[in-house]
Short mmCIF file of C-alpha atoms and ligand atoms in Angstrom, two decimals:
data_model
loop_
_atom_site.label_atom_id
_atom_site.label_comp_id
_atom_site.label_asym_id
_atom_site.label_seq_id
_atom_site.Cartn_x
_atom_site.Cartn_y
_atom_site.Cartn_z
CA MET O 1 -14.46 12.32 -30.30
CA LYS O 2 -16.71 9.84 -28.32
CA THR O 3 -18.78 11.47 -25.58
CA ALA O 4 -18.71 9.68 -22.19
CA LEU O 5 -22.37 8.51 -22.48
CA PRO O 6 -23.39 7.44 -25.86
CA LYS O 7 -26.52 8.77 -27.38
CA GLN O 8 -27.30 5.30 -28.39
CA GLY O 9 -26.38 2.20 -26.26
CA ARG O 10 -23.92 -0.27 -27.91
CA PRO O 11 -23.88 -4.01 -28.10
CA THR O 12 -22.10 -5.75 -25.24
CA ALA O 13 -19.49 -7.37 -27.48
CA GLU O 14 -18.60 -4.21 -28.96
CA VAL O 15 -18.32 -2.55 -25.56
CA LEU O 16 -16.17 -5.44 -24.07
CA ALA O 17 -13.78 -5.34 -27.09
CA GLU O 18 -13.17 -1.62 -26.66
CA LEU O 19 -12.82 -1.93 -23.02
CA LYS O 20 -9.88 -4.55 -23.36
CA GLY O 21 -8.19 -2.04 -25.61
CA PHE O 22 -8.09 0.45 -22.70
CA GLY O 23 -5.40 -1.71 -21.07
CA ALA O 24 -3.04 -1.34 -23.85
CA ASP O 25 -0.98 1.37 -22.26
CA ASP O 26 -1.10 -0.07 -18.74
CA PRO O 27 1.97 -1.43 -17.08
CA ASN O 28 3.01 -4.81 -18.20
CA TYR O 29 2.15 -6.76 -14.85
CA ARG O 30 1.41 -10.04 -16.66
CA GLN O 31 5.08 -10.38 -17.44
CA GLY O 32 6.14 -9.29 -13.81
CA ARG O 33 7.56 -5.91 -15.07
CA LEU O 34 5.57 -3.92 -12.37
CA TRP O 35 6.90 -3.85 -9.02
CA SER O 36 3.91 -2.47 -7.07
CA LEU O 37 0.10 -2.41 -7.12
CA VAL O 38 -0.66 -5.81 -8.69
CA TYR O 39 -0.65 -9.40 -7.25
CA TYR O 40 -1.00 -11.47 -10.31
CA LEU O 41 -0.33 -15.16 -11.04
CA ASP O 42 -1.80 -16.18 -14.34
CA GLU O 43 -4.87 -15.99 -16.46
CA ASP O 44 -6.48 -19.05 -15.28
CA TYR O 45 -6.29 -17.68 -11.61
CA ALA O 46 -7.56 -14.43 -12.80
CA ASP O 47 -10.49 -16.24 -14.41
CA PHE O 48 -11.32 -18.20 -11.19
CA LEU O 49 -11.39 -14.94 -9.23
CA GLY O 50 -13.43 -13.37 -11.95
CA ALA O 51 -16.03 -16.23 -11.85
CA ALA O 52 -16.01 -16.15 -7.92
CA TYR O 53 -16.57 -12.30 -8.13
CA ARG O 54 -19.38 -12.48 -10.82
CA GLU O 55 -21.36 -14.88 -8.75
CA PHE O 56 -22.01 -12.40 -6.07
CA SER O 57 -21.35 -9.10 -8.05
CA SER O 58 -25.00 -7.86 -7.50
CA ALA O 59 -25.06 -8.85 -3.88
CA ASN O 60 -24.77 -6.14 -1.32
CA GLY O 61 -23.38 -6.36 2.16
CA LEU O 62 -24.80 -3.17 3.30
CA ASN O 63 -27.26 -4.78 5.60
CA PRO O 64 -25.49 -7.95 7.01
CA THR O 65 -28.79 -9.59 7.55
CA ALA O 66 -30.14 -9.40 3.96
CA PHE O 67 -27.30 -11.59 2.21
CA LYS O 68 -26.64 -14.44 4.57
CA SER O 69 -24.00 -15.53 1.90
CA LEU O 70 -21.98 -12.37 2.33
CA LYS O 71 -22.08 -12.34 6.02
CA ARG O 72 -20.80 -15.95 5.91
CA PHE O 73 -17.92 -15.12 3.46
CA GLU O 74 -17.11 -12.27 6.12
CA ASN O 75 -17.28 -14.69 9.15
CA GLU O 76 -15.10 -17.29 7.49
CA ILE O 77 -12.60 -14.69 6.36
CA ILE O 78 -12.40 -13.13 9.74
CA ALA O 79 -12.13 -16.51 11.35
CA GLY O 80 -9.30 -17.49 8.97
CA VAL O 81 -7.47 -14.27 9.74
CA ALA O 82 -7.96 -14.62 13.56
CA GLU O 83 -6.39 -18.03 13.38
CA MET O 84 -3.50 -17.06 11.13
CA PHE O 85 -2.76 -14.27 13.71
CA HIS O 86 -3.00 -16.68 16.90
CA GLY O 87 -6.06 -14.73 18.14
CA THR O 88 -8.21 -16.10 20.82
CA PRO O 89 -12.00 -16.94 20.08
CA GLU O 90 -12.59 -13.23 21.32
CA VAL O 91 -11.07 -11.82 18.27
CA CYS O 92 -13.68 -10.01 16.00
CA GLY O 93 -13.51 -8.05 12.89
CA VAL O 94 -15.02 -6.83 9.58
CA VAL O 95 -14.08 -7.20 5.95
CA THR O 96 -13.31 -3.82 4.44
CA SER O 97 -12.78 -2.52 0.86
CA GLY O 98 -8.95 -2.10 1.30
CA GLY O 99 -6.06 -1.41 3.43
CA THR O 100 -6.76 2.20 3.53
CA GLU O 101 -10.36 1.63 4.77
CA SER O 102 -8.88 -0.62 7.54
CA CYS O 103 -6.42 1.95 8.58
CA LEU O 104 -8.94 4.85 8.64
CA LEU O 105 -11.19 2.66 10.84
CA ALA O 106 -8.61 1.86 13.30
CA VAL O 107 -7.99 5.59 13.79
CA LYS O 108 -11.76 6.31 14.14
CA THR O 109 -12.20 3.45 16.59
CA TYR O 110 -9.27 4.63 18.84
CA ARG O 111 -10.34 8.27 18.80
CA ASP O 112 -13.78 7.44 19.71
CA LEU O 113 -12.65 5.02 22.42
CA ALA O 114 -10.40 7.73 23.91
CA ARG O 115 -13.41 10.14 23.74
CA THR O 116 -15.06 8.05 26.42
CA ARG O 117 -12.33 9.00 28.80
CA GLY O 118 -12.55 12.70 27.90
CA VAL O 119 -9.83 13.10 25.28
CA THR O 120 -11.00 15.90 23.06
CA ARG O 121 -7.55 16.75 21.36
CA PRO O 122 -6.49 13.22 20.07
CA GLU O 123 -2.94 12.26 19.00
CA MET O 124 -1.39 9.15 17.73
CA VAL O 125 2.21 7.97 17.33
CA LEU O 126 3.28 6.93 13.89
CA PRO O 127 6.74 5.88 12.82
CA VAL O 128 8.02 7.96 10.07
CA THR O 129 7.47 4.98 7.61
CA ALA O 130 3.87 4.39 8.47
CA HIS O 131 1.91 4.06 5.47
CA VAL O 132 0.40 7.25 3.95
CA ALA O 133 -3.13 5.85 4.79
CA TRP O 134 -2.45 6.84 8.46
CA PHE O 135 -1.68 10.38 7.64
CA LYS O 136 -4.95 10.51 5.51
CA ALA O 137 -6.62 9.17 8.69
CA SER O 138 -5.03 11.84 10.75
CA GLU O 139 -6.56 14.44 8.34
CA TYR O 140 -9.86 12.92 8.02
CA PHE O 141 -10.64 12.23 11.65
CA GLY O 142 -8.53 15.15 13.15
CA VAL O 143 -6.04 13.03 15.16
CA LYS O 144 -2.81 14.69 15.40
CA VAL O 145 0.44 12.80 14.36
CA ARG O 146 3.38 12.39 16.66
CA LEU O 147 6.14 11.16 14.51
CA LEU O 148 8.37 8.39 15.80
CA PRO O 149 11.76 8.93 14.18
CA LEU O 150 14.05 6.29 12.75
CA ASP O 151 17.35 5.07 13.91
CA PRO O 152 20.49 5.23 11.68
CA ASP O 153 19.38 1.84 10.41
CA LEU O 154 16.02 3.21 9.26
CA ARG O 155 14.33 1.22 11.98
CA ALA O 156 11.63 2.92 14.14
CA ASP O 157 13.51 4.10 17.22
CA VAL O 158 11.59 2.61 20.03
CA SER O 159 13.67 4.51 22.71
CA LYS O 160 12.05 7.73 21.50
CA LEU O 161 8.51 6.31 21.79
CA PRO O 162 7.83 7.10 25.60
CA ARG O 163 8.50 10.68 25.30
CA LEU O 164 5.91 10.97 22.34
CA ILE O 165 3.21 9.67 24.57
CA ASN O 166 0.87 11.82 26.77
CA ARG O 167 -2.71 11.96 27.89
CA ASN O 168 -4.08 12.63 24.59
CA THR O 169 -2.55 9.57 22.87
CA VAL O 170 -5.19 7.40 21.47
CA MET O 171 -3.23 4.84 19.69
CA ILE O 172 0.24 3.68 18.71
CA LEU O 173 0.97 2.12 15.30
CA GLY O 174 3.46 -0.43 14.20
CA SER O 175 3.72 -2.01 10.98
CA ALA O 176 4.59 -5.61 9.78
CA PRO O 177 6.20 -4.70 7.65
CA GLU O 178 6.33 -0.94 6.66
CA TYR O 179 5.90 -0.14 3.13
CA PRO O 180 9.09 1.93 2.25
CA HIS O 181 11.88 -0.54 3.35
CA GLY O 182 9.98 -3.71 4.34
CA THR O 183 11.17 -3.61 7.93
CA ILE O 184 8.92 -5.19 10.56
CA ASP O 185 8.53 -2.62 13.40
CA PRO O 186 9.74 -3.72 16.85
CA ILE O 187 6.09 -4.60 17.90
CA GLU O 188 7.10 -6.36 21.05
CA ALA O 189 8.99 -3.31 22.33
CA PHE O 190 6.08 -1.19 21.37
CA SER O 191 3.73 -3.51 23.17
CA GLU O 192 5.69 -3.17 26.54
CA ILE O 193 5.22 0.49 26.40
CA ALA O 194 1.55 0.54 25.18
CA GLN O 195 0.64 -1.93 27.85
CA LYS O 196 2.32 0.13 30.67
CA ARG O 197 0.56 3.35 29.46
CA ASN O 198 -2.67 1.47 28.62
CA ILE O 199 -2.69 2.66 25.19
CA PRO O 200 -4.00 0.57 22.29
CA LEU O 201 -1.47 -0.66 19.63
CA HIS O 202 -2.58 -1.35 16.09
CA VAL O 203 -0.46 -3.39 13.67
CA ASP O 204 -0.64 -2.58 10.11
CA ALA O 205 -0.10 -5.93 8.36
CA CYS O 206 -1.93 -4.78 5.31
CA VAL O 207 1.16 -6.21 3.46
CA GLY O 208 2.54 -8.66 5.67
CA GLY O 209 -0.81 -10.39 6.92
CA PHE O 210 -1.12 -12.90 4.19
CA ILE O 211 2.58 -13.60 3.89
CA LEU O 212 4.59 -13.30 7.07
CA PRO O 213 2.63 -16.16 8.84
CA PHE O 214 3.38 -18.45 5.95
CA MET O 215 7.07 -17.34 5.72
CA ALA O 216 7.16 -18.15 9.51
CA MET O 217 5.66 -21.71 8.72
CA ASN O 218 8.46 -22.22 6.09
CA GLY O 219 11.11 -21.72 8.68
CA ARG O 220 11.91 -17.86 8.46
CA LYS O 221 12.81 -16.48 11.70
CA LEU O 222 10.64 -13.41 12.23
CA PRO O 223 9.87 -11.09 15.05
CA LEU O 224 6.54 -11.57 16.81
CA TRP O 225 3.90 -9.01 15.58
CA ASP O 226 0.53 -10.63 15.89
CA TYR O 227 -1.94 -11.42 18.76
CA ARG O 228 0.71 -13.53 20.46
CA VAL O 229 2.18 -10.02 21.50
CA PRO O 230 -0.12 -9.04 24.51
CA GLY O 231 -0.36 -5.30 23.92
CA VAL O 232 -1.43 -5.64 20.19
CA THR O 233 -5.19 -4.63 20.12
CA SER O 234 -5.83 -4.78 16.51
CA ILE O 235 -4.39 -5.85 13.10
CA SER O 236 -5.17 -4.82 9.63
CA ALA O 237 -4.47 -7.30 6.94
CA ASP O 238 -5.44 -7.08 3.17
CA VAL O 239 -6.69 -10.20 1.25
CA HIS O 240 -6.31 -8.23 -1.90
CA LYS O 241 -2.49 -8.00 -1.57
CA TYR O 242 -0.59 -11.28 -0.78
CA GLY O 243 -4.00 -13.01 -0.22
CA PHE O 244 -4.20 -12.89 -4.00
CA ALA O 245 -7.87 -11.75 -3.80
CA SER O 246 -9.61 -9.45 -6.35
CA LYS O 247 -9.09 -5.71 -5.48
CA GLY O 248 -11.59 -4.50 -2.84
CA ALA O 249 -10.88 -6.76 0.12
CA SER O 250 -8.93 -6.14 3.31
CA THR O 251 -9.62 -6.98 7.04
CA ILE O 252 -9.55 -5.29 10.38
CA THR O 253 -9.58 -7.44 13.55
CA TYR O 254 -9.62 -6.55 17.21
CA ARG O 255 -8.65 -8.39 20.12
CA ASN O 256 -12.26 -8.11 21.53
CA LEU O 257 -15.71 -6.51 20.95
CA ASP O 258 -15.09 -3.63 23.35
CA TYR O 259 -12.68 -2.28 20.80
CA LEU O 260 -14.73 -3.01 17.63
CA LYS O 261 -17.88 -1.37 19.03
CA HIS O 262 -16.32 2.01 18.66
CA GLN O 263 -15.96 1.28 14.91
CA MET O 264 -19.49 0.81 14.48
CA PHE O 265 -22.15 3.44 13.38
CA VAL O 266 -25.79 3.10 14.57
CA TYR O 267 -28.51 5.67 13.82
CA GLN O 268 -31.89 4.66 15.12
CA ASP O 269 -33.94 7.72 14.16
CA TRP O 270 -33.52 7.76 10.32
CA PRO O 271 -36.93 7.87 8.43
CA GLY O 272 -35.31 5.30 6.19
CA GLY O 273 -35.22 2.84 9.07
CA VAL O 274 -32.96 2.01 11.97
CA PHE O 275 -29.47 1.88 10.53
CA ALA O 276 -26.21 0.05 11.58
CA SER O 277 -23.00 -0.11 9.78
CA PRO O 278 -19.73 -1.72 10.68
CA ALA O 279 -17.30 0.26 8.41
CA LEU O 280 -16.94 3.18 6.02
CA LEU O 281 -18.93 1.85 3.18
CA GLY O 282 -22.67 1.88 2.72
CA THR O 283 -23.08 -0.46 -0.10
CA ARG O 284 -20.49 -3.21 0.28
CA PRO O 285 -19.41 -5.19 -2.78
CA GLY O 286 -20.44 -8.83 -2.66
CA GLY O 287 -18.20 -9.80 -5.44
CA ALA O 288 -15.10 -8.70 -3.62
CA TYR O 289 -15.92 -10.61 -0.55
CA ALA O 290 -16.81 -13.80 -2.63
CA ALA O 291 -13.56 -13.58 -4.43
CA ALA O 292 -11.61 -13.10 -1.21
CA TRP O 293 -13.26 -16.12 0.26
CA ALA O 294 -12.65 -18.06 -2.81
CA ALA O 295 -8.87 -17.10 -2.80
CA MET O 296 -8.52 -18.31 0.75
CA GLN O 297 -10.23 -21.52 0.04
CA HIS O 298 -8.29 -22.19 -3.03
CA PHE O 299 -4.81 -21.73 -1.54
CA GLY O 300 -5.35 -22.68 1.94
CA THR O 301 -2.31 -22.81 4.27
CA SER O 302 -0.56 -25.25 1.80
CA GLY O 303 -0.92 -22.86 -1.30
CA TYR O 304 -0.12 -19.56 0.87
CA ARG O 305 3.12 -21.43 2.01
CA ASP O 306 4.00 -22.25 -1.52
CA LEU O 307 3.52 -18.70 -2.62
CA ALA O 308 5.46 -17.49 0.30
CA LYS O 309 8.31 -19.90 -0.50
CA ARG O 310 8.44 -18.49 -4.13
CA THR O 311 8.21 -15.02 -2.90
CA THR O 312 11.01 -15.42 -0.41
CA GLN O 313 13.22 -16.97 -2.92
CA ALA O 314 12.76 -13.97 -5.29
CA PHE O 315 13.38 -11.69 -2.32
CA ASP O 316 16.52 -13.27 -1.11
CA LYS O 317 17.85 -13.39 -4.58
CA MET O 318 17.30 -9.66 -4.95
CA ARG O 319 18.49 -8.55 -1.64
CA LYS O 320 21.79 -10.73 -1.87
CA ALA O 321 22.52 -9.44 -5.31
CA ILE O 322 21.76 -5.71 -4.53
CA GLU O 323 23.86 -5.98 -1.32
CA LYS O 324 26.88 -7.37 -3.44
CA MET O 325 26.61 -4.43 -5.82
CA PRO O 326 29.21 -1.94 -4.36
CA GLU O 327 27.20 1.19 -5.66
CA LEU O 328 24.05 0.15 -3.81
CA TYR O 329 22.72 -0.62 -0.40
CA VAL O 330 19.50 -2.19 1.00
CA MET O 331 17.61 -0.01 3.18
CA GLY O 332 16.55 -1.01 6.81
CA GLN O 333 16.16 -4.58 7.74
CA PRO O 334 13.70 -6.02 5.55
CA SER O 335 12.72 -9.61 5.97
CA GLY O 336 10.53 -9.82 2.69
CA PRO O 337 8.51 -9.29 0.72
CA LEU O 338 9.29 -5.53 0.31
CA LEU O 339 12.56 -4.05 -0.46
CA GLY O 340 13.94 -0.56 -0.78
CA TYR O 341 17.40 0.18 -2.12
CA GLY O 342 19.60 3.33 -2.53
CA SER O 343 23.02 4.40 -3.79
CA CYS O 344 25.91 4.54 -1.59
CA ASP O 345 28.12 5.92 -4.44
CA PRO O 346 28.23 9.59 -4.91
CA GLU O 347 28.64 8.93 -8.70
CA VAL O 348 25.47 7.00 -8.90
CA ASN O 349 22.19 8.89 -8.82
CA ILE O 350 19.62 6.40 -7.83
CA PHE O 351 16.82 8.16 -9.55
CA ALA O 352 18.77 8.08 -12.82
CA VAL O 353 19.28 4.35 -12.28
CA GLY O 354 15.48 4.27 -12.02
CA ASP O 355 15.13 6.15 -15.24
CA GLN O 356 17.45 3.54 -17.07
CA MET O 357 15.26 0.75 -15.57
CA ASP O 358 12.01 2.43 -16.85
CA ALA O 359 13.67 2.56 -20.19
CA LYS O 360 14.27 -1.11 -20.26
CA GLY O 361 10.55 -1.60 -19.58
CA TRP O 362 10.30 -1.93 -15.81
CA THR O 363 7.92 0.07 -13.73
CA ILE O 364 9.53 0.88 -10.36
CA ASN O 365 8.47 3.14 -7.58
CA ARG O 366 10.68 6.01 -6.22
CA LEU O 367 11.33 6.46 -2.43
CA GLN O 368 12.44 9.61 -0.66
CA ASN O 369 14.02 10.40 2.65
CA PRO O 370 16.43 8.74 1.78
CA ASP O 371 16.23 8.56 -2.08
CA GLY O 372 15.63 5.11 -3.33
CA LEU O 373 13.97 2.56 -5.50
CA HIS O 374 11.31 0.21 -4.35
CA ALA O 375 10.24 -3.37 -5.04
CA MET O 376 6.99 -5.17 -3.98
CA ILE O 377 8.15 -8.68 -4.66
CA THR O 378 5.61 -11.50 -5.31
CA ALA O 379 5.71 -15.12 -6.42
CA GLY O 380 5.11 -13.87 -9.90
CA HIS O 381 8.41 -11.93 -9.81
CA LEU O 382 10.62 -15.21 -9.37
CA PRO O 383 10.82 -16.10 -13.11
CA VAL O 384 12.06 -12.43 -13.92
CA VAL O 385 14.43 -11.66 -11.10
CA ASP O 386 17.52 -12.55 -13.06
CA ASP O 387 16.41 -10.27 -15.93
CA TYR O 388 15.84 -7.54 -13.47
CA LEU O 389 19.21 -7.83 -11.67
CA ARG O 390 20.97 -7.94 -15.04
CA ASP O 391 19.33 -4.73 -16.15
CA LEU O 392 19.95 -3.11 -12.82
CA ARG O 393 23.67 -3.89 -13.16
CA GLN O 394 23.68 -2.31 -16.61
CA ALA O 395 21.70 0.62 -15.45
CA VAL O 396 24.14 1.26 -12.65
CA ALA O 397 27.09 1.01 -14.98
CA THR O 398 25.46 3.35 -17.42
CA VAL O 399 24.78 6.17 -14.84
CA LYS O 400 28.28 5.87 -13.54
CA ALA O 401 29.70 6.30 -16.96
CA HIS O 402 27.28 9.15 -17.62
CA PRO O 403 26.90 11.38 -14.60
CA GLU O 404 25.09 13.86 -16.59
CA LEU O 405 22.00 11.41 -16.49
CA ALA O 406 21.30 12.76 -12.95
CA LYS O 407 20.42 16.03 -14.45
CA ALA O 408 18.06 14.62 -17.07
CA GLY O 409 14.77 12.72 -17.21
CA SER O 410 12.89 12.21 -13.93
CA ALA O 411 16.10 12.09 -11.93
CA ALA O 412 16.62 15.76 -11.81
CA THR O 413 13.11 16.54 -10.87
CA TYR O 414 12.66 13.81 -8.32
CA GLY O 415 16.02 14.75 -6.70
CA LEU O 416 14.89 18.36 -6.54
CA MET O 417 11.35 17.41 -5.32
CA SER O 418 12.49 15.17 -2.49
CA HIS O 419 15.23 17.65 -1.21
CA ILE O 420 13.56 21.01 -1.54
CA PRO O 421 12.86 22.40 2.00
CA LEU O 422 9.61 24.25 1.45
CA ARG O 423 7.34 21.34 1.53
CA GLY O 424 4.22 23.46 1.89
CA MET O 425 4.68 24.87 -1.58
CA VAL O 426 5.30 21.50 -3.00
CA HIS O 427 2.12 20.31 -1.44
CA GLN O 428 0.21 23.26 -2.98
CA ARG O 429 1.34 22.77 -6.42
CA VAL O 430 0.90 18.89 -6.31
CA LEU O 431 -2.65 19.50 -5.06
CA ASP O 432 -3.35 22.06 -7.96
CA MET O 433 -1.89 19.59 -10.72
CA PHE O 434 -3.77 16.63 -9.04
CA ALA O 435 -7.21 18.26 -8.93
CA GLN O 436 -6.83 19.09 -12.57
CA MET O 437 -6.77 15.39 -13.42
CA TYR O 438 -10.35 15.18 -12.06
CA LYS O 439 -12.17 17.73 -14.24
CA ALA O 440 -15.13 16.08 -15.85
CA GLY O 441 -14.01 14.78 -19.34
CA GLY O 442 -10.22 15.62 -18.51
CA GLN O 443 -8.35 12.46 -19.00
CA GLU O 444 -4.75 13.58 -18.59
CA LEU O 445 -2.98 16.56 -16.97
CA ASP O 446 -3.43 19.70 -18.97
CA LEU O 447 0.10 20.41 -19.44
CA HIS O 448 -0.51 22.94 -22.25
CA ALA O 449 -2.11 25.20 -19.77
CA PRO O 450 0.35 25.32 -16.90
CA ALA O 451 -0.17 27.90 -14.10
CA ALA O 452 0.91 31.44 -15.01
CA PRO O 453 4.59 31.65 -14.41
CA GLU O 454 5.48 33.36 -11.09
CA PRO O 455 8.47 34.77 -10.04
CA GLY O 456 10.68 33.59 -7.16
CA LEU O 457 10.85 30.30 -5.31
CA LYS O 458 7.14 29.65 -5.72
CA GLY O 459 7.33 29.72 -9.58
CA GLN O 460 10.43 27.54 -9.52
CA ILE O 461 8.69 24.91 -7.49
CA ASN O 462 5.62 25.09 -9.55
CA ALA O 463 7.73 24.62 -12.65
CA MET O 464 9.32 21.65 -11.12
CA VAL O 465 6.16 19.96 -10.16
CA ASP O 466 4.85 20.70 -13.74
CA ARG O 467 8.25 19.23 -15.18
CA LEU O 468 7.59 15.90 -13.21
CA ALA O 469 4.04 15.72 -14.41
CA GLN O 470 5.22 16.30 -17.94
CA TRP O 471 7.69 13.44 -17.44
CA TYR O 472 4.98 11.13 -16.27
CA VAL O 473 2.98 11.77 -19.41
CA GLU O 474 5.80 11.46 -21.77
CA ARG O 475 6.81 8.07 -19.94
CA GLN O 476 3.25 6.99 -20.77
CA GLN O 477 3.46 8.02 -24.29
CA GLN O 478 6.85 6.34 -24.75
CA ARG O 479 5.67 3.28 -23.20
CA ALA O 480 2.51 3.05 -25.60
CA GLN O 481 4.82 3.60 -28.58
CA ARG O 482 7.06 0.87 -27.47
CA ARG O 483 4.03 -1.42 -27.25
CA ALA O 484 2.77 -0.38 -30.56
CA SER O 485 6.19 -1.10 -32.32
CA ARG O 486 6.46 -4.61 -30.84
C1 PLP J 1 1.57 -1.05 4.90
C2 PLP J 1 0.45 -0.67 4.23
N1 PLP J 1 -0.69 -0.11 4.86
C3 PLP J 1 -1.83 0.14 4.27
C4 PLP J 1 -1.81 0.27 2.75
C5 PLP J 1 -3.08 0.71 1.98
O1 PLP J 1 -3.66 -0.33 1.32
P1 PLP J 1 -4.62 -0.06 0.26
O2 PLP J 1 -3.88 0.45 -0.90
O3 PLP J 1 -5.24 -1.34 -0.07
O4 PLP J 1 -5.63 0.98 0.60
C6 PLP J 1 -0.64 -0.23 1.98
C7 PLP J 1 -0.56 -0.14 0.52
O5 PLP J 1 0.33 -0.45 -0.04
C8 PLP J 1 0.44 -0.58 2.81
O6 PLP J 1 1.59 -0.96 2.22
#
């Protein structure tokens, strides 16, 4: 067995050849089989991004005055975003490493802003559908979440917003669109309330930022969500999603510097020198900024409009076809590019449908509350939508004909996991399993050494999570076998 650090160094060509092999069991995103995580066009475009990244891969944006190149990339990226979002010249912002960093920063900013008016027990209002990054921010920065429920159509219920606000509220969040169902939150209605109560309103456009403006330019009717809405004080938008940049590039912009100042960190007494940092990271990856800039320059408005057009075609096709299937329904009011769908037929278990789709070589995320399947649709999916829909129809028919499938595969476990009421226990077991994956040298879950069986409900929950983990590993193995036999 190889050790992680070889005793003797190896030739670069040998290392690169082995490294390529690492991808063999990864999801097949190049053929559009993966419906999350990746924004891929083709190998030529990947090479272009790689070349841009490589040019600045050693450059460090830690100190914005050292690499003028990186500050220029940042300035131009932020200027582009400000214009896309109809900001005034007062709009300012920072390039970050990803959507999560942008979301974390917004929470830190508004917590610290509220401190200046004496708020010591900060709270924020998040719709139930807010991305999980916001819950992470709550934990990291000690800002309590007040959850805004959904209405029966799975839209954030704005009528319930006023009563969730109090003198400790440091910010309100809306998403454009939210991740689970792809619905754009009612930002204008949020804005009215936020302005009346003088509370900052952040829009999470991590997904939508680089596609909604171009869908609108292409003629799609969308609700307003950007700086044209007067109460919106900041927006996060990821270049590494629908901007088709390399991973590691997002933006956070604010309506003006009075907000942004609270994001910044300055320490003037460090023996290492006076220190100022605009975001969470210390060293900031020059390659990611160069690739993000390159992507924006390459596509420009015309290119992003074209990508948006192809994405919209794929989205509309999927949405219409799923709406026509009597067993399924589309969740919420998605305008694209995200779609969640569930089963409205008691004989069709949607997780079993997911299992069937997995078996046909698709990689699809699961949703809960309510149960469903998810699709993050990109231009790269347009050529495979028909295949996907054909397989989906077959999958539904198979599950309907074989109700016992609901009790097999991941379906049984997912179903139980999402419905079991003792969430604290589920949390603990997931945490235990997850932590195991991070043992030095440990590559996979150590399923041969499960926790000692415990009696009662706790034991049952633990066993259930273990089963789910087991299923994940088996799925990986099956995928690898399928690849090998091709
Ligand atoms: C709405 C929304 N916000 C934030 C994020 C977090 O982005 P990242 O995965 O780049 O950290 C995501 C990721 O999918 C998202 O969908």
